[in-house]
mmCIF file of C-alpha atoms in Angstrom:
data_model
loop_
_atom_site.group_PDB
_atom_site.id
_atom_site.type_symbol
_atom_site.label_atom_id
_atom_site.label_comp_id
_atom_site.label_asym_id
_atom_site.label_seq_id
_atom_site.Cartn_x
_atom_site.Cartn_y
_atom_site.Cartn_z
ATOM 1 C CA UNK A 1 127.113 143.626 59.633
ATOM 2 C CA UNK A 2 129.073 141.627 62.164
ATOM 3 C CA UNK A 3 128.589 137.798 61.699
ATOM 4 C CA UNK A 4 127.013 137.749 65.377
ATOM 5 C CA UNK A 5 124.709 140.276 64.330
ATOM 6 C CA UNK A 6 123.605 138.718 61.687
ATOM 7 C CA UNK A 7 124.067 134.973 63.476
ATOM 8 C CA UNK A 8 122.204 135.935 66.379
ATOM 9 C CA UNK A 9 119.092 137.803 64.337
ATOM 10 C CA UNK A 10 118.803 135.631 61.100
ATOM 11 C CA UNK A 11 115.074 134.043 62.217
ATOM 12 C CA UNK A 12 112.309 133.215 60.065
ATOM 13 C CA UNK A 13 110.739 135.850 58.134
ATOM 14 C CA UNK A 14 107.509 134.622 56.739
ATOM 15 C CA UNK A 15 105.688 137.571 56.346
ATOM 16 C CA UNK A 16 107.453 139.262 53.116
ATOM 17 C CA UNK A 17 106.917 142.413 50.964
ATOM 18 C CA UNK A 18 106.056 142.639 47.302
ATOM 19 C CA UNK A 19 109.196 144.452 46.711
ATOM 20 C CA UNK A 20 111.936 143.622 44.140
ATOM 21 C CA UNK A 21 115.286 141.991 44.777
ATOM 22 C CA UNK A 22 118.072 143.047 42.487
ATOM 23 C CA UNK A 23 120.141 140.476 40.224
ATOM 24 C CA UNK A 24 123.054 141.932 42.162
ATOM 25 C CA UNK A 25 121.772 141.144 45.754
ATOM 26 C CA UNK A 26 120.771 137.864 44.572
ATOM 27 C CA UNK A 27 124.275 136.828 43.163
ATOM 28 C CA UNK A 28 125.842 138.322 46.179
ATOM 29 C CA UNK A 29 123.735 136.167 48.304
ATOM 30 C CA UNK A 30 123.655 132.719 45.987
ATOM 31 C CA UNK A 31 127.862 132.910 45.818
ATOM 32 C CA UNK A 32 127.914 133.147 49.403
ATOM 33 C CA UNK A 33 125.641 129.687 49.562
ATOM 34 C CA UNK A 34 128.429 128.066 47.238
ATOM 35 C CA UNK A 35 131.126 128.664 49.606
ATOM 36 C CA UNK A 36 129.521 126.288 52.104
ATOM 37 C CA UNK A 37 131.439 122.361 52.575
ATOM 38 C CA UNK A 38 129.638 119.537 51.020
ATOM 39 C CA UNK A 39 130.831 115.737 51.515
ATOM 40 C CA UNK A 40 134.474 115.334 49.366
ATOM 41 C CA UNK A 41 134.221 119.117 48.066
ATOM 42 C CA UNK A 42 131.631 116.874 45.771
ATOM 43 C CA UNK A 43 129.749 120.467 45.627
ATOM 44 C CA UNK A 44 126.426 118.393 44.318
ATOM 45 C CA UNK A 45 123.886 121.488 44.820
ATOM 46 C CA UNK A 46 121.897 124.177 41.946
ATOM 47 C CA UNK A 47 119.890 126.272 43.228
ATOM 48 C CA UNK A 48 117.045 127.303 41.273
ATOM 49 C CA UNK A 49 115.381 131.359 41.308
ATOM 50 C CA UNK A 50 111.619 131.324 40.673
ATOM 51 C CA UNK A 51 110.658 134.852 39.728
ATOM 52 C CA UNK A 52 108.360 134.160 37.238
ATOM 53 C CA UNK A 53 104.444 134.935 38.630
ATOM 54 C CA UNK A 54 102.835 131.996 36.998
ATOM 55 C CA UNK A 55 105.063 129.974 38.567
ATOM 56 C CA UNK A 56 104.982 130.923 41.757
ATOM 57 C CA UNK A 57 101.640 130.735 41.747
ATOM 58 C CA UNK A 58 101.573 127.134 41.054
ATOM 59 C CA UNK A 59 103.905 126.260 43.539
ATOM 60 C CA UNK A 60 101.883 128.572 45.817
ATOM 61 C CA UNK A 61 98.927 126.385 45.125
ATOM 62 C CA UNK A 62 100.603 123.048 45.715
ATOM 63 C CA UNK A 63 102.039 124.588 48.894
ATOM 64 C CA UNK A 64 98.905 125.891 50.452
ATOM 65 C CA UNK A 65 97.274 122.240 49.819
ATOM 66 C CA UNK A 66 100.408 120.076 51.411
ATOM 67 C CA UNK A 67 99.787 123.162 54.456
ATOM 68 C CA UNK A 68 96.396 122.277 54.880
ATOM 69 C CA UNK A 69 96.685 118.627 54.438
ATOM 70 C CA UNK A 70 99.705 118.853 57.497
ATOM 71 C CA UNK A 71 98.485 121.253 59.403
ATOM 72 C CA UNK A 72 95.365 122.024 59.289
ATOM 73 C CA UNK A 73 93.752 119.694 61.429
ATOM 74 C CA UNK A 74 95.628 121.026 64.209
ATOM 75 C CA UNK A 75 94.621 124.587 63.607
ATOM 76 C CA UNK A 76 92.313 125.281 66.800
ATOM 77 C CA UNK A 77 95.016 123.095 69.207
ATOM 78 C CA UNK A 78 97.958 125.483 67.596
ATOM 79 C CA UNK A 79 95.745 128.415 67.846
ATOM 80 C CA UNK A 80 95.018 127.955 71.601
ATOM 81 C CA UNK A 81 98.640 127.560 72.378
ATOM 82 C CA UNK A 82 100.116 130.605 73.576
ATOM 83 C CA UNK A 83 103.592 129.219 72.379
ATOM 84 C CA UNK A 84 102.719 127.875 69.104
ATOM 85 C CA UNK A 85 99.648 130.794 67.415
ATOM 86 C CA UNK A 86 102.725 133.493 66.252
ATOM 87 C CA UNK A 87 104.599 130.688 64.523
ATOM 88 C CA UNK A 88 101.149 128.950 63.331
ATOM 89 C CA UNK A 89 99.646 132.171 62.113
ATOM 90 C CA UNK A 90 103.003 133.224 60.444
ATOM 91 C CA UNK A 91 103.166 130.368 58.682
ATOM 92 C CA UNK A 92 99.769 129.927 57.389
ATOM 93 C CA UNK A 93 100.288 133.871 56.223
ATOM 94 C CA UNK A 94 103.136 132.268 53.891
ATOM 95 C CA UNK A 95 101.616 129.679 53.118
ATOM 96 C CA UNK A 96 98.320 131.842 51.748
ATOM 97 C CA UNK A 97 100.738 134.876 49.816
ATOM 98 C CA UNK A 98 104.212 132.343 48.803
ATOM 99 C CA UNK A 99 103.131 133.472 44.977
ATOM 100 C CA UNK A 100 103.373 137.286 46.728
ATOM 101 C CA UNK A 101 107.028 136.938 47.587
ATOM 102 C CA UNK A 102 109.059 138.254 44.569
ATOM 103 C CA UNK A 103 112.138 135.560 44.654
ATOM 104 C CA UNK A 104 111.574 131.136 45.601
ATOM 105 C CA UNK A 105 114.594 130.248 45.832
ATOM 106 C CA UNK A 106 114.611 126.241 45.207
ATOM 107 C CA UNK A 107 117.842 124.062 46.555
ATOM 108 C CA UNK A 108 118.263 121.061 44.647
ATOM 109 C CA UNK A 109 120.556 118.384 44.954
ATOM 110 C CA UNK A 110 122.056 115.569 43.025
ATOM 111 C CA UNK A 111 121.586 111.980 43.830
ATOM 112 C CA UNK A 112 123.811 108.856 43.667
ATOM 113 C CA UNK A 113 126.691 110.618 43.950
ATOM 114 C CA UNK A 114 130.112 109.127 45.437
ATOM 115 C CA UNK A 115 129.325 110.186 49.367
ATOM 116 C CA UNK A 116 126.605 111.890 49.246
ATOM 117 C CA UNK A 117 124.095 108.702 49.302
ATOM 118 C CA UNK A 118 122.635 108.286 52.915
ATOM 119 C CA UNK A 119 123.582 111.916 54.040
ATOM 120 C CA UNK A 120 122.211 114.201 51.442
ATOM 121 C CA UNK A 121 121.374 117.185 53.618
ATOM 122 C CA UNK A 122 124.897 117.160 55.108
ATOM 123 C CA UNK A 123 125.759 118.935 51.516
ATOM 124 C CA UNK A 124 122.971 121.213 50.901
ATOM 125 C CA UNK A 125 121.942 122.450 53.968
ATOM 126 C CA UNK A 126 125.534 124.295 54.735
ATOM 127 C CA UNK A 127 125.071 125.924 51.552
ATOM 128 C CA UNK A 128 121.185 127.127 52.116
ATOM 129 C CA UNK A 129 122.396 128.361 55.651
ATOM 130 C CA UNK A 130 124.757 130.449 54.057
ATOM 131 C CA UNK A 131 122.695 131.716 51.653
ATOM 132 C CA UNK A 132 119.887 132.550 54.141
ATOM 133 C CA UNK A 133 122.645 134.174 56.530
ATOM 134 C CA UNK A 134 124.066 136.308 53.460
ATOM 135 C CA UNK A 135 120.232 137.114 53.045
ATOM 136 C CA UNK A 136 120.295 138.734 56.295
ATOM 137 C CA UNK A 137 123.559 140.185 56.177
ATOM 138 C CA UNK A 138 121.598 142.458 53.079
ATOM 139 C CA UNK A 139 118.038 142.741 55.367
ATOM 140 C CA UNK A 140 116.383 140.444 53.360
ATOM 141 C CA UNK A 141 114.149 138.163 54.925
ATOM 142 C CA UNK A 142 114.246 134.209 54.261
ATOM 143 C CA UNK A 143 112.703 130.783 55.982
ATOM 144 C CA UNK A 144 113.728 127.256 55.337
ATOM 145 C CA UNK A 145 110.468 125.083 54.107
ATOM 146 C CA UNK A 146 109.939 121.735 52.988
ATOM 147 C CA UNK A 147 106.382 121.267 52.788
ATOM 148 C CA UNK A 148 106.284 121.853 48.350
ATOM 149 C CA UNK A 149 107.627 118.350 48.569
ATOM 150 C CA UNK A 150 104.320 116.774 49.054
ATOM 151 C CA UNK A 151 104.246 117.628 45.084
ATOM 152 C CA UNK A 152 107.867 117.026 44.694
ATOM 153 C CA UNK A 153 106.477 115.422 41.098
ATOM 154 C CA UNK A 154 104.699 118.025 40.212
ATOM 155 C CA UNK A 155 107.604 120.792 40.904
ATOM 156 C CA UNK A 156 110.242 119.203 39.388
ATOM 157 C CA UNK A 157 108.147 119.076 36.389
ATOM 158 C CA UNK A 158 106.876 122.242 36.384
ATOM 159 C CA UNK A 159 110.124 123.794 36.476
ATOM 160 C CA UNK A 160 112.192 120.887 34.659
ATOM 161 C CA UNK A 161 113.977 119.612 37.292
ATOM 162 C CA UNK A 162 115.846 116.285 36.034
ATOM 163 C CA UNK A 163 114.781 112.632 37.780
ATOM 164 C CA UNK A 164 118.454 112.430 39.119
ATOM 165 C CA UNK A 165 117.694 115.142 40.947
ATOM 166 C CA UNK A 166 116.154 115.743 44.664
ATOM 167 C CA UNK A 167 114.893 119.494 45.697
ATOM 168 C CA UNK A 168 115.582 119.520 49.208
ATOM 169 C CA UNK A 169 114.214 123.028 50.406
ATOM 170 C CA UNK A 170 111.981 125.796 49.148
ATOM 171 C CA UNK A 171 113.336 129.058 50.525
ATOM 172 C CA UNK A 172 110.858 132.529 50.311
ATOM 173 C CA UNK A 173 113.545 135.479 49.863
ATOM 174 C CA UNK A 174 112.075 139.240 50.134
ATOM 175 C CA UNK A 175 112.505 142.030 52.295
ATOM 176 C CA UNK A 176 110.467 141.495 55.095
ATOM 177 C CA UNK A 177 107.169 143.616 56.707
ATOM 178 C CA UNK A 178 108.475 142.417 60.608
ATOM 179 C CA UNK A 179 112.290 143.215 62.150
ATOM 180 C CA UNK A 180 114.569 141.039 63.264
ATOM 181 C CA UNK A 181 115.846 139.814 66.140
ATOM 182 C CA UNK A 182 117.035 137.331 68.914
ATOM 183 C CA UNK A 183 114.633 134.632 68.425
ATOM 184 C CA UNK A 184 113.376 132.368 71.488
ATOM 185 C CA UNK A 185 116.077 129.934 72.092
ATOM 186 C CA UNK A 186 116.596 127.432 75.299
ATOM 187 C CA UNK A 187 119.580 128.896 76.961
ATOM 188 C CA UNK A 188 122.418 127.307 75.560
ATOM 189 C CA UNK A 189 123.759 125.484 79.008
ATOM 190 C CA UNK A 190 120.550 123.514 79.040
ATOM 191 C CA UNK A 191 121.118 121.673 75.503
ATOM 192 C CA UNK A 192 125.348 121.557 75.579
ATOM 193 C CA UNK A 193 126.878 118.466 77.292
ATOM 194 C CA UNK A 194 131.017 118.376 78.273
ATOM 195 C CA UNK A 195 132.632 115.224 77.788
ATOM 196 C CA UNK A 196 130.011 112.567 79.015
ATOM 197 C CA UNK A 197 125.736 113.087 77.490
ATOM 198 C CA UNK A 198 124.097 114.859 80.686
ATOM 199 C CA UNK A 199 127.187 116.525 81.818
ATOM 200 C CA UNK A 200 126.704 120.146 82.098
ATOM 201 C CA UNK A 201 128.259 123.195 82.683
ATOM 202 C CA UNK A 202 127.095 126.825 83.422
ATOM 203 C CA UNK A 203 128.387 129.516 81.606
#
């Protein structure tokens, strides 16, 4: 695909199918993530692949809860906003089927490392764009999540994650039951400033 294709129509995709993903997609897509920058080349990042069912169901579990406790209580307000339901009811379909979606794709970082101390996502999250890009470059669907580290304990010990060691997002890979597209975006004039903040310019 060209890289504005895929740029432009890389959204989230939380509604996946049961479906597979090969080894050979998966390395494609994970050696793609490791050509991202990271603070001094430092390259702190592993990314882990959850396949395994009994583990994704676990971290389904602790998922759904750390939903519930975040977002539940705004469920009717979300609901009744005609903005907000797709992206509420997509989400809460994720979080109710994450065990469903064949590949978690866990991106870890390590701590205390020479410059990478007060800006840790400035060195992962290049490399998990990447990888969800390269994810759409191959059709598969992807979203970037955060809410598994309400149990960040309880994850890193499930799957032995070290203490050293920070997970920094939980990304569902699979090929997805919706189709992509442009998602809804503030034209760009209205959020680019030239030279001075509040200085615009049309296109």
């Amino acid at each position: 695909m060209d890289f504005y294709d895929v740029a432009t129509t890389q959204r989230a995709m939380r509604r996946l199918k049961q479906d597979p993903v090969t080894d050979e997609v998966l390395w494609k897509i994970l050696n793609t993530a490791i050509m991202a920058p990271s603070g001094g080349n430092a390259q702190p990042w592993n990314f882990l692949v959850v396949r395994d069912d009994a583990k994704k169901r676990k971290i389904g579990e602790w998922y759904l809860d750390a939903w519930n406790r975040s977002y539940g209580p705004n469920r009717d307000a979300m609901l009744a906003n005609a903005e907000m339901s797709k992206t509420y009811k997509s989400a809460n379909h994720l979080a109710n089927h994450l065990a469903d979606v064949p590949v978690l794709i866990i991106a870890t970082i390590k701590k205390g490392m020479p410059n990478i101390s007060s800006t840790l996502g400035a060195s992962i999250y290049p490399a998990v764009q990447n990888l969800m890009l390269a994810a759409r470059a191959e059709g598969l669907g992807t979203t970037l999540t955060t809410l598994h580290k309400l149990h960040e304990g309880e994850v890193k010990e499930l799957l032995g994650i070290p203490d050293d060691t920070e997970t920094m997002a939980l990304i569902p890979l699979g090929w997805p039951k919706g189709k992509f597209g442009i998602p809804s975006r503030l034209p760009v004039e209205k959020v680019v400033y030239w030279d001075s903040w509040g200085e615009r310019r049309a296109k």
